[in-house]
Coordinates of C-alpha atoms in Angstrom, one line a residue:
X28 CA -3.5 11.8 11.5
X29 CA -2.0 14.4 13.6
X30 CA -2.4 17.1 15.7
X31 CA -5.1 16.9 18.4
X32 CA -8.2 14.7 17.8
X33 CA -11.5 16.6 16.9
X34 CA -14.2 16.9 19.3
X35 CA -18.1 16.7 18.0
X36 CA -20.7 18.8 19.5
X37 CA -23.3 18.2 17.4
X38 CA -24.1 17.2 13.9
X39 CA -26.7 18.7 11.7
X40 CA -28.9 17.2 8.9
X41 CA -30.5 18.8 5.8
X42 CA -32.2 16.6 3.2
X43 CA -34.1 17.8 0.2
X44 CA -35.9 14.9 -1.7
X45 CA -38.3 14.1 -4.0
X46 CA -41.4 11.4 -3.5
X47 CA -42.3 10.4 -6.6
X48 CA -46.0 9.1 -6.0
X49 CA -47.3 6.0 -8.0
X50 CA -49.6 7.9 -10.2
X51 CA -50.6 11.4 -10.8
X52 CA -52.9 13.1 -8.5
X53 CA -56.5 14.6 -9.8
X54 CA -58.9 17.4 -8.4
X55 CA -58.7 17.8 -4.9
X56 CA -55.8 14.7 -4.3
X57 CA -53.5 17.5 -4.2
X58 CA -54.9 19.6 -1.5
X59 CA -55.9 16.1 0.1
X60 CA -52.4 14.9 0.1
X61 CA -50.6 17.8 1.0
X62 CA -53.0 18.0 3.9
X63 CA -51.9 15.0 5.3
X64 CA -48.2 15.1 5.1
X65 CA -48.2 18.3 7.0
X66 CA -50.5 16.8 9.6
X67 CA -49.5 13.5 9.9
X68 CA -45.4 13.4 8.8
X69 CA -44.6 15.5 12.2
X70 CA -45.8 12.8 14.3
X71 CA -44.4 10.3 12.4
X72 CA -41.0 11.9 12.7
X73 CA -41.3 12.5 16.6
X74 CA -41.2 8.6 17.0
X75 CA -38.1 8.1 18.8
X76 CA -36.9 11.8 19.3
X77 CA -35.8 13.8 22.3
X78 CA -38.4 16.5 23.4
X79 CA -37.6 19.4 21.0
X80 CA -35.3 17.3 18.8
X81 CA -37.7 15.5 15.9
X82 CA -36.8 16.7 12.5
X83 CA -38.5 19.7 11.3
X84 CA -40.5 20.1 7.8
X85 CA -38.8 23.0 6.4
X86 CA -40.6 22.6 2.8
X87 CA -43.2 21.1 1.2
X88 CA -45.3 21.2 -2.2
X89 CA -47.2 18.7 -3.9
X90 CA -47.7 18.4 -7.3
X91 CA -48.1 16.2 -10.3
X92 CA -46.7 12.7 -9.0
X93 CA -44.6 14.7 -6.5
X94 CA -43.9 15.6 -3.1
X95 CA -41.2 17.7 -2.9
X96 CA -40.0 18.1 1.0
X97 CA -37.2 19.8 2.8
X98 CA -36.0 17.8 6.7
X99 CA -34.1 18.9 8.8
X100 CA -32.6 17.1 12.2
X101 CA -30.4 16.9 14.6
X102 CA -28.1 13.3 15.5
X103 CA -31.0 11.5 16.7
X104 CA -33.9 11.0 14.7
X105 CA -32.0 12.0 11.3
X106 CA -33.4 13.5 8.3
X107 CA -32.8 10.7 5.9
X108 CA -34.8 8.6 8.0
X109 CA -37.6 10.9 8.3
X110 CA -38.2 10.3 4.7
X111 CA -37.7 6.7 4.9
X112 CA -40.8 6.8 7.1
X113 CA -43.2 9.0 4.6
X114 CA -42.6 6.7 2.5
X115 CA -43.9 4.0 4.5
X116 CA -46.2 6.2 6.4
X117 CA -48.0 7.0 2.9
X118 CA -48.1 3.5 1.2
X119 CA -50.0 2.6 4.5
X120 CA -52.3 4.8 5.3
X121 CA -53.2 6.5 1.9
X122 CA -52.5 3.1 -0.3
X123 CA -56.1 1.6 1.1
X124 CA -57.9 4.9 1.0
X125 CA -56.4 6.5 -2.3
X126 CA -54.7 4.0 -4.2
X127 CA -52.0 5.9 -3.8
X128 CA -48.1 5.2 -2.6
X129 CA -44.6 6.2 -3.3
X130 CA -42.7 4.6 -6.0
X131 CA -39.1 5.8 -5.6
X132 CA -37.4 8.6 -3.9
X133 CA -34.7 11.2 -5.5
X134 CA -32.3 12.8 -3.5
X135 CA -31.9 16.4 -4.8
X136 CA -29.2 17.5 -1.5
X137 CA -28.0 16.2 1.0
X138 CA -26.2 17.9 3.4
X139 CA -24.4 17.2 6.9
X140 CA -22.9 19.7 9.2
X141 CA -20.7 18.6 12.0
X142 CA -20.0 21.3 14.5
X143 CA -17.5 21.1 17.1
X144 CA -13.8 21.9 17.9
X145 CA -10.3 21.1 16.6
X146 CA -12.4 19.3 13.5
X147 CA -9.9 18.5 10.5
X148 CA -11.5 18.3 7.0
X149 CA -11.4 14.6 5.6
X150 CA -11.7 12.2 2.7
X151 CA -15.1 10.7 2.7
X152 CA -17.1 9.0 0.2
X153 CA -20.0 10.4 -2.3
X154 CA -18.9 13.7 -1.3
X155 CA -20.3 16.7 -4.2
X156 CA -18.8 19.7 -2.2
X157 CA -17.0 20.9 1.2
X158 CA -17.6 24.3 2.8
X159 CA -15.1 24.8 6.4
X160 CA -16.4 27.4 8.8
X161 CA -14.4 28.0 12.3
X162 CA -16.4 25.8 14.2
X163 CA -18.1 23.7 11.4
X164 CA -17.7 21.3 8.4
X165 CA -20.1 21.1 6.0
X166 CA -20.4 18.2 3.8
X167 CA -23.1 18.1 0.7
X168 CA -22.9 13.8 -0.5
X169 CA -24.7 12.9 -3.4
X170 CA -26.7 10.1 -2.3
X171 CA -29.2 7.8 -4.0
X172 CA -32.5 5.9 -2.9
X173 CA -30.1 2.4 -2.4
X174 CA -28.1 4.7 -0.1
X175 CA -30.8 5.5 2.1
X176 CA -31.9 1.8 2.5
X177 CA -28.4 0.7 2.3
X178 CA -26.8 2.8 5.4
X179 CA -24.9 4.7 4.1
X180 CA -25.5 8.2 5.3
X181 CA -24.8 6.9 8.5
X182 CA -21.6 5.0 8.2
X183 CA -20.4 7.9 6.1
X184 CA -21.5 9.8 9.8
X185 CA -19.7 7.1 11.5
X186 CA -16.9 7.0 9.3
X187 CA -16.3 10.8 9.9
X188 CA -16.2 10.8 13.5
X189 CA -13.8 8.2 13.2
X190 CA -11.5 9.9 11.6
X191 CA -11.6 12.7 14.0
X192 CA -11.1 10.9 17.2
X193 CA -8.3 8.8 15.8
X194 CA -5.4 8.5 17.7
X195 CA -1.7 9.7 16.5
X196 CA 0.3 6.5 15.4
X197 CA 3.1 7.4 18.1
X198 CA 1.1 6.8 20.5
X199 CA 1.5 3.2 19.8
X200 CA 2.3 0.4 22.8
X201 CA 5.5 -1.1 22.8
X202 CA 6.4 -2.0 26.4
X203 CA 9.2 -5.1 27.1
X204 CA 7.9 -7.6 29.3
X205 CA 10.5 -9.8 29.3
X206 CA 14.1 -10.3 28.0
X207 CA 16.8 -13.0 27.5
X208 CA 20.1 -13.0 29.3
X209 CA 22.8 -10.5 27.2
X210 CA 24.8 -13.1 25.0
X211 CA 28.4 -12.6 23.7
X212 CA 28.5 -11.4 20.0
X213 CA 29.9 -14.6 18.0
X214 CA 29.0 -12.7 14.6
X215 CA 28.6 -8.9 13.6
X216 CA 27.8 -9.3 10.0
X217 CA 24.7 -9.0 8.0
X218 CA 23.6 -12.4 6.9
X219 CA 21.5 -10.6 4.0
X220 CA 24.6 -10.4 1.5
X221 CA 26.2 -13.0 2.5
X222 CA 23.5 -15.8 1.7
X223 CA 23.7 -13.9 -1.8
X224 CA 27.0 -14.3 -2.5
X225 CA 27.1 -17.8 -1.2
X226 CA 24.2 -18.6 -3.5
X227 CA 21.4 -19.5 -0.9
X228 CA 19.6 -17.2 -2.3
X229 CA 18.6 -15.6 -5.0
X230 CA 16.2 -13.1 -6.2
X231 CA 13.4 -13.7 -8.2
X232 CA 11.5 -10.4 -8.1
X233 CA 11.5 -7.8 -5.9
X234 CA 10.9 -9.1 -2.5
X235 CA 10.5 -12.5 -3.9
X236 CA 13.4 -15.0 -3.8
X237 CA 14.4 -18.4 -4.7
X238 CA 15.4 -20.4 -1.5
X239 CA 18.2 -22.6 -2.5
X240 CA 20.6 -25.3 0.0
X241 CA 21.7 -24.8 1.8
X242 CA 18.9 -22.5 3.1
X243 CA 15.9 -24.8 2.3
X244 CA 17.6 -27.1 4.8
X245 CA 17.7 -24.6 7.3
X246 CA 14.3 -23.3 6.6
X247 CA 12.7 -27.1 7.2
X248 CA 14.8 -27.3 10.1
X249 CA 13.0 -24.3 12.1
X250 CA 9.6 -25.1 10.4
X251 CA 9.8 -28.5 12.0
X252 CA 11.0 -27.7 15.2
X253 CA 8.4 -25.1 15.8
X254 CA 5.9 -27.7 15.3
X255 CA 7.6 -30.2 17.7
X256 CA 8.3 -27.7 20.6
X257 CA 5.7 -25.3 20.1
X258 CA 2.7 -26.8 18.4
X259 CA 2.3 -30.4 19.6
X260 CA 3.2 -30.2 23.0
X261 CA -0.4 -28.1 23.1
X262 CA -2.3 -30.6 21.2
X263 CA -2.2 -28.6 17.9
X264 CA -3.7 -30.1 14.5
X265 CA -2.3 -29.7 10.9
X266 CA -4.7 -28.3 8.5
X267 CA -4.4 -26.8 4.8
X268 CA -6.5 -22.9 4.6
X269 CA -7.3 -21.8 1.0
X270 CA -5.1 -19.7 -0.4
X271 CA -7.4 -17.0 -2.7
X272 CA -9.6 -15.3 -0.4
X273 CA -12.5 -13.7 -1.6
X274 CA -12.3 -10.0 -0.7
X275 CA -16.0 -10.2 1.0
X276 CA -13.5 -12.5 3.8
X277 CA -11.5 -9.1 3.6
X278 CA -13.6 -7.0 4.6
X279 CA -15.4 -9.3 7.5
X280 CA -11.8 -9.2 8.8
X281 CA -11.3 -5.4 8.8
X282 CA -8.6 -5.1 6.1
X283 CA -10.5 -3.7 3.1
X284 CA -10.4 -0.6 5.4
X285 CA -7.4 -1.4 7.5
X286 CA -4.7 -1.8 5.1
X287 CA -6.0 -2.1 1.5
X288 CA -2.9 -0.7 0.5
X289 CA -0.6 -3.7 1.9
X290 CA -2.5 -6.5 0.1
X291 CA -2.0 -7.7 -3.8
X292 CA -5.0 -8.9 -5.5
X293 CA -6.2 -11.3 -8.2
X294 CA -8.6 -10.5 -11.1
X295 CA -9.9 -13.3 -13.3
X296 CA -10.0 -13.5 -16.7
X297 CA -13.0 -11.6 -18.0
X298 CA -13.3 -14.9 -20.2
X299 CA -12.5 -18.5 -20.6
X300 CA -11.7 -17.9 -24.1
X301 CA -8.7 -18.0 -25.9
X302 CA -10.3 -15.6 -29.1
X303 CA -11.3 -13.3 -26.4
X304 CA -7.8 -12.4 -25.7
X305 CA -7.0 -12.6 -29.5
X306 CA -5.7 -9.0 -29.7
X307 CA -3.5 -9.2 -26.8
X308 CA -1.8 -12.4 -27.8
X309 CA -1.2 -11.2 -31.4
X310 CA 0.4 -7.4 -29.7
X311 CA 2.5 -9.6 -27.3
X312 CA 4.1 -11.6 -30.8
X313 CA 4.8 -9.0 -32.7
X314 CA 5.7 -6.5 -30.1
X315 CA 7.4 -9.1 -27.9
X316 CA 6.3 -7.3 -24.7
X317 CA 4.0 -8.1 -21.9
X318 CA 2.0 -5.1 -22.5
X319 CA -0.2 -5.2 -18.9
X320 CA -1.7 -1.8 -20.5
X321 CA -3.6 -4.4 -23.2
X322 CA -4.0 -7.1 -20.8
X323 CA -6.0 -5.1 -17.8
X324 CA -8.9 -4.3 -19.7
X325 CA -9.7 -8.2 -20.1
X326 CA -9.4 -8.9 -16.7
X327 CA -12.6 -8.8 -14.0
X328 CA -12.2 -6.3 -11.1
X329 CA -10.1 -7.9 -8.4
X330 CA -12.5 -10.2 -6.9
X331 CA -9.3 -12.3 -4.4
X332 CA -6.8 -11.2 -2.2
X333 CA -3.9 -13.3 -2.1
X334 CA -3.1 -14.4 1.9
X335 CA -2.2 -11.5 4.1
X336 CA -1.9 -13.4 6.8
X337 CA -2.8 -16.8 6.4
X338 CA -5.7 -17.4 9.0
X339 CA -8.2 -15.4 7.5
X340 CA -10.4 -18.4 6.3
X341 CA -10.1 -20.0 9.9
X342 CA -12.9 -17.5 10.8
X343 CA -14.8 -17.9 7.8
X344 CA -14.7 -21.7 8.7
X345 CA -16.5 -20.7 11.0
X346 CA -19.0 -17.8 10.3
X347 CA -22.6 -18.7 11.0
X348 CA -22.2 -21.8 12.4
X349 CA -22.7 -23.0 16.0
X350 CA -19.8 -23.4 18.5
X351 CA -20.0 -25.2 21.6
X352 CA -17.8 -24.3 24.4
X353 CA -18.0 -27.7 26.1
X354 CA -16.2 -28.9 23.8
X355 CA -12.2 -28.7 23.9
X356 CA -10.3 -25.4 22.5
X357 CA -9.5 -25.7 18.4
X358 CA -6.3 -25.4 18.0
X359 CA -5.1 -25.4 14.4
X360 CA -2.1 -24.3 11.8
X361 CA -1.3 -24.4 8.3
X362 CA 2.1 -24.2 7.2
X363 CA 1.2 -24.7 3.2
X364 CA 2.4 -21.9 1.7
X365 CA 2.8 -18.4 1.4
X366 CA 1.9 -15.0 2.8
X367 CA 2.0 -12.0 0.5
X368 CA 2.6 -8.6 1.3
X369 CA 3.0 -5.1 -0.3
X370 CA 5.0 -4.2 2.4
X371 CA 5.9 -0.5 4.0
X372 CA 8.9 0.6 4.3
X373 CA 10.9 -1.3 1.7
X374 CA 11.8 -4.2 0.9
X375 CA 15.0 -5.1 2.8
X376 CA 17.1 -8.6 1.9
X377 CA 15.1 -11.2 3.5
X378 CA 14.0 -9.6 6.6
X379 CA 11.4 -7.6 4.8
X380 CA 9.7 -9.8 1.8
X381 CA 6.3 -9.4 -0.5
X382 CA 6.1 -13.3 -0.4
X383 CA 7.4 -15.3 2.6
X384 CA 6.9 -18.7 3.9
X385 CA 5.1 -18.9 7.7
X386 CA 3.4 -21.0 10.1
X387 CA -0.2 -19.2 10.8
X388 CA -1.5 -20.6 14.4
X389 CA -5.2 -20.0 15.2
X390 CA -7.4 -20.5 18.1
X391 CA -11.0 -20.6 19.0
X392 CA -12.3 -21.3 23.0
X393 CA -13.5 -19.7 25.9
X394 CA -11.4 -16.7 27.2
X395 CA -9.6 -18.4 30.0
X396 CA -8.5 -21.0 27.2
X397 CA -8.1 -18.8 24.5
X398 CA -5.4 -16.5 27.0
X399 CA -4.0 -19.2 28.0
X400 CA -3.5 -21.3 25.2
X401 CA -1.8 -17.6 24.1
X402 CA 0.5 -17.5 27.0
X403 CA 1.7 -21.1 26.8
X404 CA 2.4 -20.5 22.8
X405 CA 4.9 -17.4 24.1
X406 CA 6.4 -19.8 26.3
X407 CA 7.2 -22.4 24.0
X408 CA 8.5 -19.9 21.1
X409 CA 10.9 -18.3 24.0
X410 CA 12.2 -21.8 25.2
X411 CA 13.1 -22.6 21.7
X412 CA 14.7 -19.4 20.8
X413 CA 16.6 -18.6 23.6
X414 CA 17.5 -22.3 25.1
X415 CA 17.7 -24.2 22.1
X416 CA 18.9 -21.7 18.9
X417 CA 20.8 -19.6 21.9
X418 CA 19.5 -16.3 20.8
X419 CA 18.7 -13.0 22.2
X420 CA 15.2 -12.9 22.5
X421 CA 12.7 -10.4 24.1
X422 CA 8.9 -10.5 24.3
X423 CA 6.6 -7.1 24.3
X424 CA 3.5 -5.8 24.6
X425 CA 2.3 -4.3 21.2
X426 CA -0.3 -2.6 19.8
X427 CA -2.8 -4.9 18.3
X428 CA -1.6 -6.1 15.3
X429 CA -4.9 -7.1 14.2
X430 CA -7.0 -3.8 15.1
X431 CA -4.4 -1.9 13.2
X432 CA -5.2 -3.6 10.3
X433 CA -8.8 -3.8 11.2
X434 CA -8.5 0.0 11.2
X435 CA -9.8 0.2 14.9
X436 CA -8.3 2.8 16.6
X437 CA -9.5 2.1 19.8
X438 CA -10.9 -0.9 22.2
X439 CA -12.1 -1.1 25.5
X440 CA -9.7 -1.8 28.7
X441 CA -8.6 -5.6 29.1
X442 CA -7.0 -7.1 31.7
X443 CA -5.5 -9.6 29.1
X444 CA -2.9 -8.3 26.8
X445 CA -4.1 -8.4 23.2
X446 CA -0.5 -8.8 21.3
X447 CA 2.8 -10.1 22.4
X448 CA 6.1 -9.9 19.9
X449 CA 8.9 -12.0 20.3
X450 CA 11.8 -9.7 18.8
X451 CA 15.5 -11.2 18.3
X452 CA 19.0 -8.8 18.8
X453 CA 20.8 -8.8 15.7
X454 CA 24.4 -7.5 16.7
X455 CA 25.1 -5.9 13.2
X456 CA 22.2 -3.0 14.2
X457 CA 24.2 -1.8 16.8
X458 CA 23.8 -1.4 20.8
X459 CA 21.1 -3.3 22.3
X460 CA 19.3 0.0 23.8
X461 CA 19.4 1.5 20.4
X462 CA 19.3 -0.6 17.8
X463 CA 16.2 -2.0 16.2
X464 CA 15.6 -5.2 17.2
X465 CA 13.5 -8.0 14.8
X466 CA 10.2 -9.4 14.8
X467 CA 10.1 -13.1 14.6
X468 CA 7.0 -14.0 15.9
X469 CA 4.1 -13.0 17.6
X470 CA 0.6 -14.5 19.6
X471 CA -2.6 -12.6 20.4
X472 CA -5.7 -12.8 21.6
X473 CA -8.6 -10.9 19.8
X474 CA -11.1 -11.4 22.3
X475 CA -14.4 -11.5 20.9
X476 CA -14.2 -9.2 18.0
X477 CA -13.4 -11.8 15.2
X478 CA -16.4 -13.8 16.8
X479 CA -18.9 -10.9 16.1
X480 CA -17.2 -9.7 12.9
X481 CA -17.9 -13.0 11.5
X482 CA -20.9 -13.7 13.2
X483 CA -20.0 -16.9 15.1
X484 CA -22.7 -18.2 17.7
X485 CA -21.9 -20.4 20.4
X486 CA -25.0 -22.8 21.6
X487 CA -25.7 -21.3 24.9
X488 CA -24.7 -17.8 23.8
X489 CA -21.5 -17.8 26.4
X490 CA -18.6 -15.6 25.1
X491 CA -16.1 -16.9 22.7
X492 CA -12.6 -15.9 21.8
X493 CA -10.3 -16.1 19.1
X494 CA -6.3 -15.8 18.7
X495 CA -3.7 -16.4 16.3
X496 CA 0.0 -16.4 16.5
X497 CA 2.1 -16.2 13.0
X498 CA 6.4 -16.5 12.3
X499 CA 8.3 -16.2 9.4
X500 CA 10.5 -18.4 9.2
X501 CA 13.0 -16.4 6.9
X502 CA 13.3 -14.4 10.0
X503 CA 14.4 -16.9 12.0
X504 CA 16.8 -18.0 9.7
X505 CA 18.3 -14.0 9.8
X506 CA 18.4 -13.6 13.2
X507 CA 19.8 -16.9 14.0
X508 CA 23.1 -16.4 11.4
X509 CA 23.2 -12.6 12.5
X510 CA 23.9 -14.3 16.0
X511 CA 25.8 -17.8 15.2
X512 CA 27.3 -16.7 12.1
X513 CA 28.0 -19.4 8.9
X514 CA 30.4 -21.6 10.4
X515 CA 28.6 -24.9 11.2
X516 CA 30.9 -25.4 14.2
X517 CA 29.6 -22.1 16.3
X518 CA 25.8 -23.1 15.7
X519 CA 24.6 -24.6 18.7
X520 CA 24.4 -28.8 19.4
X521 CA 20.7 -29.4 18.5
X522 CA 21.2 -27.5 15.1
X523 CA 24.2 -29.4 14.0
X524 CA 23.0 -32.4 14.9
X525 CA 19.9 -31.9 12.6
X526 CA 22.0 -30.3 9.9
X527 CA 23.5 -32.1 6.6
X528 CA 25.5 -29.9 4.8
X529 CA 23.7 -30.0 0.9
X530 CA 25.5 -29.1 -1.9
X531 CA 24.4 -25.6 -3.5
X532 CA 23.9 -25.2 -7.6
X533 CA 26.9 -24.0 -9.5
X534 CA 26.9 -22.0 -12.6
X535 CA 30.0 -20.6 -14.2
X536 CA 28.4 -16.9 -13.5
X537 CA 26.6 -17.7 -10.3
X538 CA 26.6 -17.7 -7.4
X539 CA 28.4 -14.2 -7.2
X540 CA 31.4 -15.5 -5.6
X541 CA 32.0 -17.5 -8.5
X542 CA 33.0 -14.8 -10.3
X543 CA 35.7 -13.8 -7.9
X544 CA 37.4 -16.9 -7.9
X545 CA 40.2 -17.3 -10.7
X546 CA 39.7 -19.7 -13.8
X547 CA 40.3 -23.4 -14.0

């Protein structure tokens, strides 16, 4: 969002509704009835509210099997849950003497006005209309008796001043902490193409690739050192996550309204039957297509997320149970399979991929443990890098990876850093001071957020942390040959003594350089 953020004086409710009593009223019921909503609901409604600031009946008539009423409020006490309380109120009080209570509500309007300054007009559910004024927004929502009971007129409230008091994305962190030594340039070429034409590579899909030798090799090669130099040495455990998370898992995490647009999703079949998919198989024979236009009407609505980031059911592991702290740190990673991404930006050789390969680290301890546990992981990663692979390596403070896709916009002030990123020079991009450096790695802490979003309890109820820390490995393996190059004899010792040259698959019109190379 840009331009300045929107300041909230005060919001204003104005709910017209419909009780719709549990029988019809007789004789006198009416006057009876009417008599005591206009007595009794004003008290009601003061329970709770600022001198001066209890919702106001504006109107009310009664008749048939219906009280029709008018409420309006202020922020406090709000209008919606004025009527919630009739409702109650009635089925209390008038259900021993009368028989009488209220069987449903209907909503007939619902308005909210939020005055202040510098407010922008935004996208908000339920929404029926939207009238701007120079100090005001009014929003009418059409809302139903689930909604009321259900929160939502007041997340919608919450969702709005959200919106308004987010912060511009430039005014993200990115601030180096530290950096490696300035190495000499060995290579200056980008290792994307070359890996093609060697045959390496090859793509699949877009931003999908088959990993051929001699890559494989190398891939292995960094997965397992990054579990011998970074991961054991702090008493880290192997473990397998699921791989299909349900999208409830999603949302506890954040990124149903963080990024919803940079995950893929899975719908089921909408049966196990083959006859029930008769007409689609019959369309794709004869018109031998895949027709997804025939196919997506017998499918379920997306119900999975494939992984995002791989740690997501670490947390649910753990949601509602009991932790105890006196008990040593968990320390866990997964290095099973894929993440999967519908990634920003384009999709750029191998730097930039929907489905890559990665080692997802998680954490769960007190907050001394958890930072440091954190620390020592940035540690390990930089004495890898820059000693052992000999790259050019620098570590930063970042914005929060995991509130930006959380959508939180904002946090309170922590003495521990929440993300670091360990970034890698690739000498093709230019000057160091102006050229965009990559991402390899990363390690945060999310102090207790993940704890309450998932509802975790720890046995004394002392304060637990979580962190994570996530590589791709294809990343390592483009920044380390857009530094050493493909010559085996410039890679550094430890590398070449782990390395056997494979043989790579030859087809007489791949790999591409096959086709430059004269007949036999």
């Amino acid at each position: 969002m840009e331009g300045r953020k929107g300041h909230i004086r005060d919001i204003r409710l104005r709910v017209s509704a419909e009780l719709i009593l549990s029988r019809e009223l007789i004789g006198d019921e009416v006057e009876r009835v009417a008599d005591y909503a206009l007595t009794s609901f004003p008290k009601i409604f003061s329970k709770g509210a600022p001198s001066g600031e209890a919702p106001q009946i504006e109107e009310l008539t009664v008749k048939g099997n219906v009280i029709s009423i008018t409420v309006a409020s202020g922020r406090r006490v709000r209008a919606h849950e004025a009527i919630k309380r009739a409702r109650k109120a009635m089925g209390e009080e008038l259900g021993p003497r009368m028989g009488l209570g209220v069987r449903s509500i209907n909503i007939k309007s619902f308005e909210v006005s939020f005055i202040g300054d510098n407010l922008r007009e935004v996208k908000l559910p339920l929404v029926k209309k939207v009238d701007v004024f120079r100090d005001c927004l009014k929003y009418w929502f059409e809302l139903s008796e689930a909604d009321l009971y259900n929160q939502v007129p007041d997340r919608i409230i919450t969702l709005f001043i959200e919106k308004q008091e987010a912060l511009r994305e430039a005014r993200e962190v990115h601030k180096i902490v530290w950096r490696s030594i300035e190495k000499p340039v060995k290579y200056n070429g980008d290792p994307g193409p070359v890996m093609e034409e060697e045959g390496w590579v090859k793509r699949f899909h877009p931003g999908i690739w088959y990993y051929l030798q001699p890559y494989t090799s190398l891939l292995r090669i960094f997965e397992n050192l990054i579990v011998e130099k970074v991961l054991e040495p702090l008493g880290f455990q192997e473990v397998v996550l699921p791989k299909l998370i349900p999208l409830e898992v999603m949302k506890k995490k954040g990124q149903l309204t963080g990024i919803p647009h940079e995950m893929l999703y899975v719908c089921e079949p909408g049966l196990r039957e083959l006859g029930f998919f008769e007409e689609y198989v019959d369309s794709v024979k004869v018109f031998n297509n895949t027709l997804p236009e025939l196919l997506k009407p017998l499918l379920k609505e997306p119900s999975f997320c494939l992984p995002y980031a791989q740690c997501e059911p670490f947390y649910e592991l753990f949601s509602g149970e009991i932790v105890n702290l006196d008990n040593p740190p968990v320390k866990l990673y997964d290095r099973s399979g894929f993440s999967f991404r519908h990634e920003a930006g384009g999709l750029r050789s191998l730097e930039r991929l929907t489905a890559f390969t990665r080692i997802e680290i998680v954490y769960l301890g007190r907050p001394e443990e958890v930072s440091e546990i954190r620390d020592r992981l940035i540690d390990n990663y930089v004495n890898l890098l820059d000693k052992m692979l000999d790259l050019e390596v620098r570590t930063a403070e970042v914005t929060p990876v995991w509130m930006a896709h959380a959508g939180v916009v904002s946090d309170v002030e922590r003495k521990v850093p929440a993300t670091l990123d360990i970034e890698a020079y690739l000498p093709f991009r230019g000057d160091r001071e102006s050229a965009e450096w990559l991402e390899i790695a990363n390690a945060s802490v999310h102090y207790d957020k993940y704890v309450e979003w998932y509802n975790i309890k720890e046995r004394k109820n002392r304060e637990v942390w979580t962190g994570c820390s996530g590589n791709g490995l294809e990343r390592w393996i483009y920044a380390f040959l857009a530094r050493h190059g493909f010559n085996v004899e410039d890679w550094p010792t430890e590398i070449k003594r782990l390395w056997k040259s494979p043989s790579t698959i030859f087809m007489d019109t791949w790999p591409p350089r096959v086709l430059k190379q004269p007949p036999r």
